[in-house]
Coordinates of C-alpha atoms in Angstrom, one line a residue:
X1113 CA -12.1 8.9 -59.0
X1114 CA -15.6 10.3 -59.8
X1115 CA -16.7 13.6 -58.6
X1116 CA -19.6 13.9 -56.2
X1117 CA -22.9 15.2 -57.5
X1118 CA -22.5 18.4 -55.3
X1119 CA -19.1 19.4 -56.6
X1120 CA -17.2 19.6 -59.7
X1121 CA -13.7 19.9 -58.2
X1122 CA -11.4 17.0 -57.6
X1123 CA -9.1 16.5 -54.6
X1124 CA -5.6 16.1 -55.7
X1125 CA -4.8 13.9 -52.6
X1126 CA -7.6 11.5 -53.5
X1127 CA -6.3 10.7 -57.0
X1128 CA -4.6 7.2 -57.0
X1129 CA -1.1 6.8 -58.4
X1130 CA -1.2 5.5 -62.0
X1131 CA -0.8 1.7 -62.6
X1132 CA 0.5 -0.1 -65.7
X1133 CA -0.9 1.3 -68.9
X1134 CA -3.0 4.4 -69.2
X1135 CA -6.5 5.4 -68.6
X1136 CA -9.1 6.0 -71.3
X1137 CA -9.1 9.6 -70.1
X1138 CA -5.3 9.9 -70.7
X1139 CA -5.7 8.3 -74.1
X1140 CA -8.5 10.7 -75.2
X1141 CA -6.2 13.6 -74.2
X1142 CA -3.4 12.2 -76.3
X1143 CA -5.6 11.6 -79.4
X1144 CA -7.5 14.8 -79.2
X1145 CA -11.1 15.5 -80.0
X1146 CA -10.1 16.3 -83.7
X1147 CA -9.5 12.5 -84.2
X1148 CA -12.0 10.6 -82.1
X1149 CA -15.3 11.2 -80.3
X1150 CA -16.6 9.6 -77.2
X1151 CA -20.0 8.0 -77.9
X1152 CA -20.4 5.8 -74.9
X1153 CA -18.4 5.1 -71.7
X1154 CA -20.4 2.8 -69.4
X1155 CA -17.5 2.0 -67.1
X1156 CA -16.2 5.6 -67.0
X1157 CA -13.1 7.3 -68.4
X1158 CA -10.7 5.8 -65.9
X1159 CA -10.8 2.3 -67.3
X1160 CA -7.2 1.0 -68.0
X1161 CA -5.9 0.5 -71.4
X1162 CA -2.9 -1.8 -71.6
X1163 CA -2.6 -2.4 -75.4
X1164 CA -3.9 -1.8 -78.9
X1165 CA -5.3 -4.4 -81.2
X1166 CA -6.3 -4.2 -84.9
X1167 CA -9.4 -6.2 -85.8
X1168 CA -9.5 -7.1 -89.4
X1169 CA -13.0 -7.9 -90.8
X1170 CA -11.9 -11.4 -91.8
X1171 CA -10.6 -12.1 -88.3
X1172 CA -12.9 -13.6 -85.6
X1173 CA -14.1 -10.9 -83.2
X1174 CA -11.9 -11.4 -80.2
X1175 CA -10.0 -9.2 -77.8
X1176 CA -7.7 -9.2 -74.8
X1177 CA -8.5 -7.7 -71.4
X1178 CA -7.6 -4.0 -71.3
X1179 CA -7.2 -3.6 -75.1
X1180 CA -8.2 -0.7 -77.3
X1181 CA -9.7 -2.5 -80.3
X1182 CA -9.6 -0.8 -83.7
X1183 CA -12.3 -2.2 -85.8
X1184 CA -11.0 -1.8 -89.4
X1185 CA -13.4 -2.2 -92.3
X1186 CA -16.5 -2.8 -90.3
X1187 CA -18.6 0.2 -90.3
X1188 CA -21.9 1.0 -88.7
X1189 CA -24.1 -2.1 -88.2
X1190 CA -21.3 -4.5 -89.1
X1191 CA -19.4 -3.3 -85.9
X1192 CA -22.0 -4.8 -83.5
X1193 CA -20.4 -8.2 -83.3
X1194 CA -17.0 -6.7 -82.5
X1195 CA -18.6 -4.6 -79.6
X1196 CA -20.2 -7.6 -78.1
X1197 CA -17.0 -9.7 -78.4
X1198 CA -15.0 -6.8 -76.8
X1199 CA -17.3 -6.7 -73.9
X1200 CA -17.2 -10.4 -73.4
X1201 CA -13.4 -10.5 -73.5
X1202 CA -12.9 -7.5 -71.1
X1203 CA -11.6 -5.0 -73.7
X1204 CA -11.4 -1.4 -72.5
X1205 CA -12.7 0.4 -75.6
X1206 CA -13.6 -0.1 -79.2
X1207 CA -12.9 2.4 -82.0
X1208 CA -15.2 2.4 -85.1
X1209 CA -16.1 4.5 -88.1
X1210 CA -19.7 5.6 -88.6
X1211 CA -21.5 5.7 -91.9
X1212 CA -24.0 8.2 -90.8
X1213 CA -25.3 10.2 -87.7
X1214 CA -28.1 7.6 -87.0
X1215 CA -25.7 4.8 -86.3
X1216 CA -24.3 6.3 -83.1
X1217 CA -27.3 5.7 -81.0
X1218 CA -27.6 2.0 -81.9
X1219 CA -23.9 1.3 -81.4
X1220 CA -23.9 3.2 -78.1
X1221 CA -26.7 1.0 -76.9
X1222 CA -24.8 -2.2 -77.8
X1223 CA -21.6 -0.8 -76.1
X1224 CA -23.6 0.0 -72.9
X1225 CA -24.9 -3.5 -72.9
X1226 CA -21.5 -4.9 -73.4
X1227 CA -19.9 -2.7 -70.9
X1228 CA -17.2 -1.4 -73.2
X1229 CA -16.4 2.2 -74.2
X1230 CA -17.2 3.2 -77.7
X1231 CA -15.1 5.8 -79.7
X1232 CA -15.9 7.0 -83.2
X1233 CA -13.1 7.8 -85.5
X1234 CA -13.7 10.8 -87.8
X1235 CA -14.3 9.9 -91.4
X1236 CA -11.3 11.7 -92.7
X1237 CA -8.9 10.2 -90.2
X1238 CA -6.6 7.2 -91.0
X1239 CA -6.4 4.1 -88.9
X1240 CA -2.7 4.1 -89.1
X1241 CA -2.7 7.6 -87.4
X1242 CA -4.9 6.5 -84.5
X1243 CA -2.9 3.2 -84.1
X1244 CA 0.4 5.2 -84.0
X1245 CA -0.8 7.8 -81.6
X1246 CA -2.4 5.2 -79.2
X1247 CA 0.7 3.1 -79.1
X1248 CA 2.9 6.2 -78.6
X1249 CA 0.7 7.3 -75.7
X1250 CA 1.1 3.9 -74.1
X1251 CA 4.8 3.9 -74.5
X1252 CA 5.4 7.5 -73.3
X1253 CA 2.7 7.8 -70.7
X1254 CA 3.7 10.4 -68.1
X1255 CA 4.3 9.0 -64.5
X1256 CA 1.6 11.3 -63.1
X1257 CA 3.9 13.3 -60.8
X1258 CA 2.7 16.7 -59.6
X1259 CA 3.4 19.6 -61.8
X1260 CA 5.4 22.6 -60.7
X1261 CA 2.4 24.7 -59.8
X1262 CA -0.8 26.3 -61.0
X1263 CA -1.0 28.1 -64.3
X1264 CA -0.1 31.5 -63.4
X1265 CA -1.7 33.2 -66.3
X1266 CA -5.1 31.8 -65.3
X1267 CA -4.7 32.7 -61.7
X1268 CA -3.6 36.3 -62.4
X1269 CA -6.4 36.7 -64.7
X1270 CA -8.8 35.5 -62.1
X1271 CA -7.3 37.8 -59.4
X1272 CA -7.8 40.8 -61.7
X1273 CA -11.4 39.9 -62.4
X1274 CA -12.2 39.4 -58.7
X1275 CA -10.5 42.9 -58.1
X1276 CA -12.9 44.4 -60.6
X1277 CA -16.0 42.8 -59.1
X1278 CA -15.1 43.7 -55.5
X1279 CA -13.5 47.1 -56.2
X1280 CA -10.6 45.9 -54.1
X1281 CA -7.0 44.6 -54.3
X1282 CA -6.8 40.8 -54.6
X1283 CA -4.2 38.2 -53.6
X1284 CA -4.4 34.5 -54.1
X1285 CA -2.3 32.3 -51.7
X1286 CA -1.7 28.6 -51.4
X1287 CA -2.4 26.6 -48.2
X1288 CA 1.1 27.6 -46.8
X1289 CA 0.3 31.4 -47.3
X1290 CA 2.7 31.6 -50.3
X1291 CA 1.5 34.2 -52.8
X1292 CA 0.4 32.6 -56.1
X1293 CA -1.2 35.5 -57.9
X1294 CA -2.3 39.1 -57.4
X1295 CA -4.3 41.8 -59.1
X1296 CA -2.8 44.8 -60.8
X1297 CA -3.1 48.2 -59.1
X1298 CA -2.3 51.5 -60.8
X1299 CA -2.2 53.6 -57.6
X1300 CA 0.6 52.7 -55.2
X1301 CA -1.0 54.7 -52.4
X1302 CA -3.9 52.2 -52.3
X1303 CA -1.5 49.3 -51.4
X1304 CA -0.9 48.9 -47.7
X1305 CA 2.4 47.8 -46.2
X1306 CA 1.3 44.2 -45.8
X1307 CA 0.3 43.9 -49.5
X1308 CA 3.6 45.4 -50.6
X1309 CA 5.7 43.2 -48.4
X1310 CA 3.7 40.1 -49.3
X1311 CA 4.2 40.7 -53.1
X1312 CA 7.9 41.3 -52.7
X1313 CA 8.5 38.3 -50.5
X1314 CA 5.8 36.1 -52.0
X1315 CA 4.6 35.3 -48.5
X1316 CA 2.8 37.2 -45.8
X1317 CA 5.1 38.7 -43.1
X1318 CA 5.4 36.3 -40.1
X1319 CA 4.4 39.0 -37.6
X1320 CA 1.1 39.6 -39.3
X1321 CA 0.5 35.8 -39.8
X1322 CA 0.9 35.5 -36.1
X1323 CA -1.8 38.2 -35.6
X1324 CA -4.1 36.4 -37.9
X1325 CA -3.6 33.1 -35.8
X1326 CA -4.2 35.1 -32.7
X1327 CA -7.5 36.6 -34.0
X1328 CA -8.7 33.2 -35.1
X1329 CA -8.8 34.0 -38.9
X1330 CA -6.9 30.9 -40.0
X1331 CA -9.1 28.7 -37.8
X1332 CA -12.2 30.2 -39.4
X1333 CA -10.8 29.7 -42.9
X1334 CA -9.8 26.2 -42.2
X1335 CA -13.3 25.2 -41.0
X1336 CA -15.7 27.4 -42.9
X1337 CA -16.6 28.3 -46.4
X1338 CA -17.9 31.7 -45.4
X1339 CA -16.1 35.0 -46.1
X1340 CA -14.5 36.6 -43.1
X1341 CA -13.8 40.3 -42.5
X1342 CA -10.5 41.6 -41.0
X1343 CA -10.8 45.1 -39.6
X1344 CA -8.1 47.7 -40.5
X1345 CA -5.2 48.2 -38.1
X1346 CA -3.5 51.5 -38.7
X1347 CA -0.8 50.8 -36.1
X1348 CA 0.2 47.8 -38.2
X1349 CA -0.1 49.6 -41.5
X1350 CA -3.0 47.2 -42.5
X1351 CA -6.3 48.2 -44.2
X1352 CA -9.5 46.4 -44.0
X1353 CA -9.7 42.9 -45.7
X1354 CA -12.0 40.1 -46.7
X1355 CA -10.9 36.5 -47.0
X1356 CA -12.3 33.3 -48.1
X1357 CA -10.9 29.7 -48.2
X1358 CA -10.4 27.9 -51.5
X1359 CA -11.6 24.4 -51.1
X1360 CA -11.7 21.0 -52.8
X1361 CA -14.1 19.1 -50.8
X1362 CA -12.9 19.2 -47.2
X1363 CA -9.4 20.1 -48.2
X1364 CA -8.3 23.8 -48.0
X1365 CA -6.2 24.5 -51.1
X1366 CA -5.5 28.2 -50.4
X1367 CA -7.1 31.6 -49.6
X1368 CA -8.2 34.6 -51.6
X1369 CA -7.7 38.0 -49.9
X1370 CA -9.3 41.3 -50.9
X1371 CA -7.7 44.5 -49.5
X1372 CA -9.9 47.6 -49.4
X1373 CA -8.2 50.4 -51.3
X1374 CA -9.1 54.1 -51.4
X1375 CA -12.7 53.3 -52.2
X1376 CA -15.1 51.0 -50.2
X1377 CA -15.5 47.5 -51.3
X1378 CA -18.6 46.9 -53.5
X1379 CA -21.8 45.7 -51.9
X1380 CA -21.6 42.3 -53.4
X1381 CA -18.0 41.6 -52.6
X1382 CA -18.8 38.6 -50.5
X1383 CA -20.8 36.9 -53.2
X1384 CA -18.1 37.6 -55.7
X1385 CA -15.4 36.1 -53.4
X1386 CA -17.5 32.9 -52.9
X1387 CA -17.6 32.5 -56.7
X1388 CA -13.9 33.3 -57.2
X1389 CA -13.0 30.7 -54.6
X1390 CA -14.8 28.0 -56.4
X1391 CA -13.2 29.0 -59.7
X1392 CA -9.8 29.3 -58.1
X1393 CA -10.0 25.6 -56.8
X1394 CA -10.3 24.5 -60.5
X1395 CA -7.0 26.2 -61.2
X1396 CA -5.2 25.0 -58.1
X1397 CA -5.9 21.4 -58.6
X1398 CA -3.9 21.9 -61.8
X1399 CA -0.8 21.4 -59.7
X1400 CA -1.1 17.8 -61.1
X1401 CA -0.5 17.7 -64.8
X1402 CA -3.1 14.9 -65.2
X1403 CA -5.8 17.1 -63.5
X1404 CA -5.0 20.0 -65.9
X1405 CA -5.6 17.6 -68.8
X1406 CA -8.7 16.4 -66.9
X1407 CA -10.1 20.0 -67.1
X1408 CA -9.3 20.2 -70.7
X1409 CA -11.2 16.9 -71.3
X1410 CA -14.2 18.4 -69.3
X1411 CA -14.4 21.4 -71.6
X1412 CA -14.1 19.1 -74.6
X1413 CA -17.0 16.9 -73.4
X1414 CA -19.1 20.0 -72.4
X1415 CA -18.6 21.6 -75.9
X1416 CA -19.5 18.3 -77.6
X1417 CA -22.7 18.0 -75.5
X1418 CA -23.8 21.6 -76.3
X1419 CA -23.2 21.1 -80.0
X1420 CA -24.9 17.7 -80.0
X1421 CA -21.9 15.8 -81.3
X1422 CA -21.3 14.0 -78.0
X1423 CA -24.0 12.2 -76.0
X1424 CA -24.7 13.1 -72.3
X1425 CA -23.2 9.9 -70.8
X1426 CA -19.4 10.8 -71.1
X1427 CA -19.8 14.1 -69.3
X1428 CA -22.1 12.7 -66.8
X1429 CA -19.8 9.8 -66.0
X1430 CA -16.7 12.0 -66.0
X1431 CA -18.2 14.5 -63.5
X1432 CA -20.5 12.3 -61.5
X1433 CA -23.7 14.0 -62.7
X1434 CA -27.1 12.6 -62.7
X1435 CA -28.1 12.7 -66.4
X1436 CA -31.8 12.3 -65.6
X1437 CA -32.2 15.5 -63.6
X1438 CA -33.3 18.8 -65.2
X1439 CA -30.7 21.0 -66.8
X1440 CA -30.6 24.3 -68.7
X1441 CA -28.2 26.4 -70.6
X1442 CA -27.5 30.2 -70.3
X1443 CA -26.0 32.0 -73.3
X1444 CA -24.0 35.2 -73.3
X1445 CA -22.7 37.5 -76.1
X1446 CA -21.3 41.0 -76.0
X1447 CA -20.0 43.9 -77.9
X1448 CA -17.7 46.7 -76.8
X1449 CA -19.0 49.8 -78.7
X1450 CA -18.8 53.1 -76.8
X1451 CA -22.4 53.8 -77.4
X1452 CA -23.4 50.9 -75.1
X1453 CA -21.1 51.7 -72.3
X1454 CA -22.7 52.5 -69.0
X1455 CA -22.1 56.0 -67.8
X1456 CA -19.1 56.1 -65.5
X1457 CA -18.3 52.4 -66.2
X1458 CA -14.6 51.4 -66.2
X1459 CA -13.5 51.1 -69.8
X1460 CA -11.7 47.8 -70.8
X1461 CA -9.5 48.7 -73.8
X1462 CA -8.2 45.2 -74.2
X1463 CA -11.1 43.2 -73.0
X1464 CA -10.7 39.4 -73.8
X1465 CA -12.9 36.4 -73.8
X1466 CA -10.9 35.1 -70.8
X1467 CA -11.8 38.2 -68.7
X1468 CA -15.6 37.9 -69.6
X1469 CA -15.5 34.1 -69.0
X1470 CA -13.9 34.7 -65.6
X1471 CA -16.6 37.2 -64.7
X1472 CA -19.4 34.8 -65.8
X1473 CA -17.6 31.9 -64.0
X1474 CA -17.3 33.8 -60.7
X1475 CA -20.8 35.0 -60.6
X1476 CA -22.5 31.7 -61.6
X1477 CA -20.3 29.6 -59.3
X1478 CA -21.5 31.8 -56.3
X1479 CA -25.0 30.9 -57.3
X1480 CA -24.7 27.3 -58.4
X1481 CA -21.7 25.1 -57.5
X1482 CA -22.2 22.5 -60.3
X1483 CA -22.4 25.1 -63.1
X1484 CA -19.9 24.6 -66.0
X1485 CA -18.8 27.4 -68.2
X1486 CA -17.3 27.2 -71.7
X1487 CA -16.6 29.4 -74.7
X1488 CA -17.8 28.5 -78.1
X1489 CA -16.8 31.5 -80.2
X1490 CA -18.1 34.0 -80.2
X1491 CA -20.4 33.1 -77.3
X1492 CA -20.1 31.9 -73.7
X1493 CA -22.4 29.2 -72.4
X1494 CA -23.2 28.0 -68.9
X1495 CA -24.5 24.6 -68.4
X1496 CA -26.6 24.1 -65.3
X1497 CA -26.8 20.4 -64.7
X1498 CA -29.0 18.4 -62.2
X1499 CA -31.2 21.4 -61.3
X1500 CA -33.9 21.1 -58.7
X1501 CA -37.1 20.1 -60.2
X1502 CA -38.8 23.1 -58.7
X1503 CA -36.4 25.5 -60.5
X1504 CA -38.2 28.2 -62.6
X1505 CA -37.3 30.5 -65.4
X1506 CA -37.5 33.6 -63.2
X1507 CA -34.7 32.3 -61.0
X1508 CA -32.4 31.5 -64.0
X1509 CA -33.2 34.9 -65.6
X1510 CA -32.3 36.5 -62.3
X1511 CA -28.9 34.8 -62.3
X1512 CA -28.3 36.0 -65.9
X1513 CA -29.3 39.5 -65.0
X1514 CA -26.8 39.7 -62.2
X1515 CA -24.1 38.7 -64.5
X1516 CA -25.1 41.2 -67.2
X1517 CA -25.4 43.9 -64.5
X1518 CA -21.9 43.0 -63.2
X1519 CA -20.4 43.1 -66.7
X1520 CA -21.9 46.6 -67.3
X1521 CA -21.0 48.0 -63.8
X1522 CA -17.4 46.6 -63.7
X1523 CA -16.3 46.2 -67.3
X1524 CA -18.5 48.7 -69.1
X1525 CA -19.7 45.9 -71.3
X1526 CA -23.1 45.4 -72.8
X1527 CA -23.5 41.8 -72.1
X1528 CA -26.6 40.1 -73.6
X1529 CA -27.9 37.0 -72.0
X1530 CA -30.4 34.3 -72.8
X1531 CA -32.1 31.6 -70.8
X1532 CA -32.6 28.3 -72.7
X1533 CA -35.5 26.0 -71.8
X1534 CA -35.3 23.8 -68.8
X1535 CA -35.0 20.2 -70.2
X1536 CA -35.6 16.9 -68.5
X1537 CA -32.1 15.6 -68.6
X1538 CA -28.6 16.1 -70.0
X1539 CA -29.6 14.3 -73.2
X1540 CA -31.8 17.3 -74.1
X1541 CA -29.1 19.9 -73.5
X1542 CA -28.6 20.7 -77.1
X1543 CA -32.3 21.7 -77.2
X1544 CA -31.8 24.2 -74.4
X1545 CA -28.6 25.6 -76.2
X1546 CA -30.5 26.0 -79.5
X1547 CA -33.2 28.0 -77.7
X1548 CA -30.6 30.2 -75.9
X1549 CA -29.0 30.9 -79.4
X1550 CA -32.4 31.7 -80.9
X1551 CA -32.9 34.3 -78.2
X1552 CA -29.4 35.8 -78.5
X1553 CA -29.9 36.1 -82.3
X1554 CA -33.2 38.0 -81.8
X1555 CA -31.6 40.2 -79.0
X1556 CA -29.3 41.8 -81.5
X1557 CA -30.9 45.1 -82.4
X1558 CA -34.0 44.4 -80.2
X1559 CA -35.2 47.3 -78.1
X1560 CA -35.8 45.6 -74.8
X1561 CA -35.8 47.0 -71.3
X1562 CA -33.6 44.1 -70.1
X1563 CA -30.5 42.6 -71.7
X1564 CA -31.4 39.1 -70.5
X1565 CA -34.4 37.2 -71.8
X1566 CA -36.2 33.8 -71.9
X1567 CA -38.3 32.7 -74.8
X1568 CA -41.7 33.8 -73.3
X1569 CA -40.2 37.4 -72.9
X1570 CA -39.2 37.7 -76.5
X1571 CA -41.3 35.1 -78.5
X1572 CA -42.4 37.5 -81.2
X1573 CA -39.0 39.0 -81.7
X1574 CA -37.5 35.5 -82.0
X1575 CA -40.0 34.4 -84.7
X1576 CA -39.6 37.6 -86.6
X1577 CA -35.8 37.3 -86.5
X1578 CA -36.1 33.7 -87.9
X1579 CA -38.4 34.8 -90.6
X1580 CA -35.9 37.6 -91.6
X1581 CA -33.1 34.8 -91.6
X1582 CA -35.3 32.8 -93.9
X1583 CA -35.8 35.8 -96.3
X1584 CA -32.1 36.6 -96.1
X1585 CA -31.1 33.2 -97.2
X1586 CA -33.7 32.8 -100.0
X1587 CA -33.7 35.9 -102.4
X1588 CA -36.2 34.1 -104.6
X1589 CA -39.0 34.6 -102.0
X1590 CA -38.5 38.4 -101.8
X1591 CA -40.5 41.1 -103.6
X1592 CA -38.2 42.4 -106.3
X1593 CA -39.9 45.8 -106.2
X1594 CA -38.8 46.3 -102.6
X1595 CA -35.2 45.1 -103.6
X1596 CA -35.3 47.7 -106.3
X1597 CA -36.4 50.4 -103.9
X1598 CA -33.4 49.7 -101.6
X1599 CA -31.0 49.7 -104.6
X1600 CA -32.4 53.1 -105.7
X1601 CA -31.8 54.5 -102.3
X1602 CA -28.2 53.1 -102.4
X1603 CA -27.4 54.7 -105.8
X1604 CA -29.0 58.1 -105.0
X1605 CA -28.3 58.3 -101.2
X1606 CA -32.1 58.5 -100.8
X1607 CA -34.3 57.5 -97.8
X1608 CA -37.4 56.2 -99.5
X1609 CA -37.1 52.7 -98.0
X1610 CA -36.4 54.0 -94.5
X1611 CA -39.4 56.4 -94.8
X1612 CA -41.7 53.6 -95.9
X1613 CA -40.6 51.3 -93.1
X1614 CA -41.1 54.1 -90.5
X1615 CA -44.7 54.7 -91.9
X1616 CA -45.5 51.0 -91.7
X1617 CA -44.0 50.7 -88.2
X1618 CA -46.2 53.6 -87.1
X1619 CA -49.4 51.8 -88.4
X1620 CA -49.9 54.4 -91.1
X1621 CA -49.7 57.4 -88.8
X1622 CA -47.9 59.9 -90.9
X1623 CA -47.3 62.5 -88.2
X1624 CA -45.8 59.9 -85.8
X1625 CA -43.5 58.5 -88.5
X1626 CA -42.4 62.0 -89.6
X1627 CA -41.5 62.9 -86.1
X1628 CA -39.5 59.7 -85.8
X1629 CA -37.7 60.6 -89.1
X1630 CA -37.4 64.3 -88.1
X1631 CA -39.0 65.5 -91.2
X1632 CA -42.3 67.4 -92.1
X1633 CA -45.4 65.2 -92.6
X1634 CA -45.7 66.6 -96.2
X1635 CA -42.1 65.5 -96.9
X1636 CA -43.0 62.0 -95.7
X1637 CA -46.2 62.0 -97.8
X1638 CA -44.1 62.9 -100.9
X1639 CA -41.6 60.1 -100.2
X1640 CA -44.4 57.6 -99.9
X1641 CA -46.0 58.6 -103.2
X1642 CA -42.5 58.5 -104.8
X1643 CA -41.9 55.0 -103.5
X1644 CA -45.2 53.8 -104.9
X1645 CA -44.5 55.4 -108.3
X1646 CA -41.0 53.9 -108.5
X1647 CA -42.0 50.4 -107.6
X1648 CA -45.7 50.0 -108.4
X1649 CA -46.4 49.1 -104.8
X1650 CA -50.0 49.6 -103.6
X1651 CA -49.8 50.4 -99.9
X1652 CA -53.5 50.1 -99.6
X1653 CA -53.1 46.3 -99.9
X1654 CA -52.5 44.6 -96.5
X1655 CA -50.4 41.8 -98.0
X1656 CA -48.0 44.2 -99.6
X1657 CA -47.7 46.2 -96.4
X1658 CA -47.0 43.0 -94.4
X1659 CA -44.2 41.9 -96.8
X1660 CA -42.7 45.3 -97.0
X1661 CA -42.5 45.5 -93.2
X1662 CA -40.5 42.3 -93.1
X1663 CA -38.3 42.7 -96.2
X1664 CA -37.3 46.3 -95.4
X1665 CA -35.9 45.0 -92.1
X1666 CA -33.2 43.1 -93.8
X1667 CA -29.7 44.6 -93.7
X1668 CA -29.1 47.0 -96.6
X1669 CA -26.3 44.8 -98.0
X1670 CA -28.3 41.6 -98.0

């Protein structure tokens, strides 16, 4: 089953029962991305594999329908006949080894023409290994029965993130109103009687459920994606609540409830709930083991696309995306130093990547349903596929700014964000990711009024950052006199290099530089003369001033 272009969530009820053999999707999950990479999948990842065949270079290139053909000994260009024969004979997929990066495109084109999937085996892997694993996957393929339930760790983490974003107390229930997960609360006085009884019984009390039916709440949740508000009822021991349905297509999978505690819910609670519901749907469809593996495969294909190691077609086919529509990448990085925490922000002593990723996922899902979020240490990336052709950078920057604001407000976290260029299709996504990374690299230590930037906002800072990276990696193009000055400061705990850089940054204004350094102007003049005496620098020469401005910005330990 392919996902619609408007949604990235699969309906468990719509997944057909497995037939004989296994799908290419299941095989990839068994082999793992450390062994093979998907280069092309013209018929999708649900093609059926019914056997494994070893093709020796001395054998005629033939195959049987549904076979996984391992092309042994025919690398690169020599594998084209095997691909054509596999397509002719109805094979499901072909595995080859590549001699170099340039061969993948040509082989993928042949595979697309032949209508057969192309997998590349990593150069260090052994054919015996992939043969054994593939045959074991066929022999031991799971029946595809539903699992025991959603992964609780993920749902509880999502509930806690949603609680932080809404300033409320969160419960996640399935379609039968059974409690699946809930947020932590340190103040028992904030929890009303309904919440307490629901947690203890893992299901809402029947008397209250009857009231919700009477008020039309369930009918609203069943038919609408909108957030509904339920007023407080002191006579029932119930505080105010917000609720939103969790959906996969037209199917309601459950509900997220947010109870108001001792403080009012945040202004953007409804928006946060919409995003949380879309993220929760991804977790709830994990009730089927195969769909949990499907989500893992999605993340693998997404990471491969961002890194440029996997082409756009596998992810586009897997999720039903239009690879020819515009796309862009948002990047995020963060630090947790006390100096950057917002005044009054809630500290997060054990902040994890999962919590930050949840926050990013919830906010971006509320803005753009098709967004995909993944973590490539130490950064978090958002892929925005099939964007409207009218989208502009200001809109994307605004989405990133909302996420950064939420991280600072709710987590006390200085989240930095970048907006990669809008590219014409999924094939150019690595270019957008590279631009996002360039911006994030330059944002470290940059003195900007906003933590989120696009390239036009920070062009000069990006280029200077890259020049400094060049200088850092090539000591031979640095001025040894400046290197000696930094070493002198290190040995004598001096500040000559710092004083010289402040003077240059102030365009030679001694008084301004002295004020910045908190020293008397005459002290600064002495330090400048001393620096010239020690190094032989001539600060009257523009080229020496320019080089000094750049080189003295390098980290002292470089």
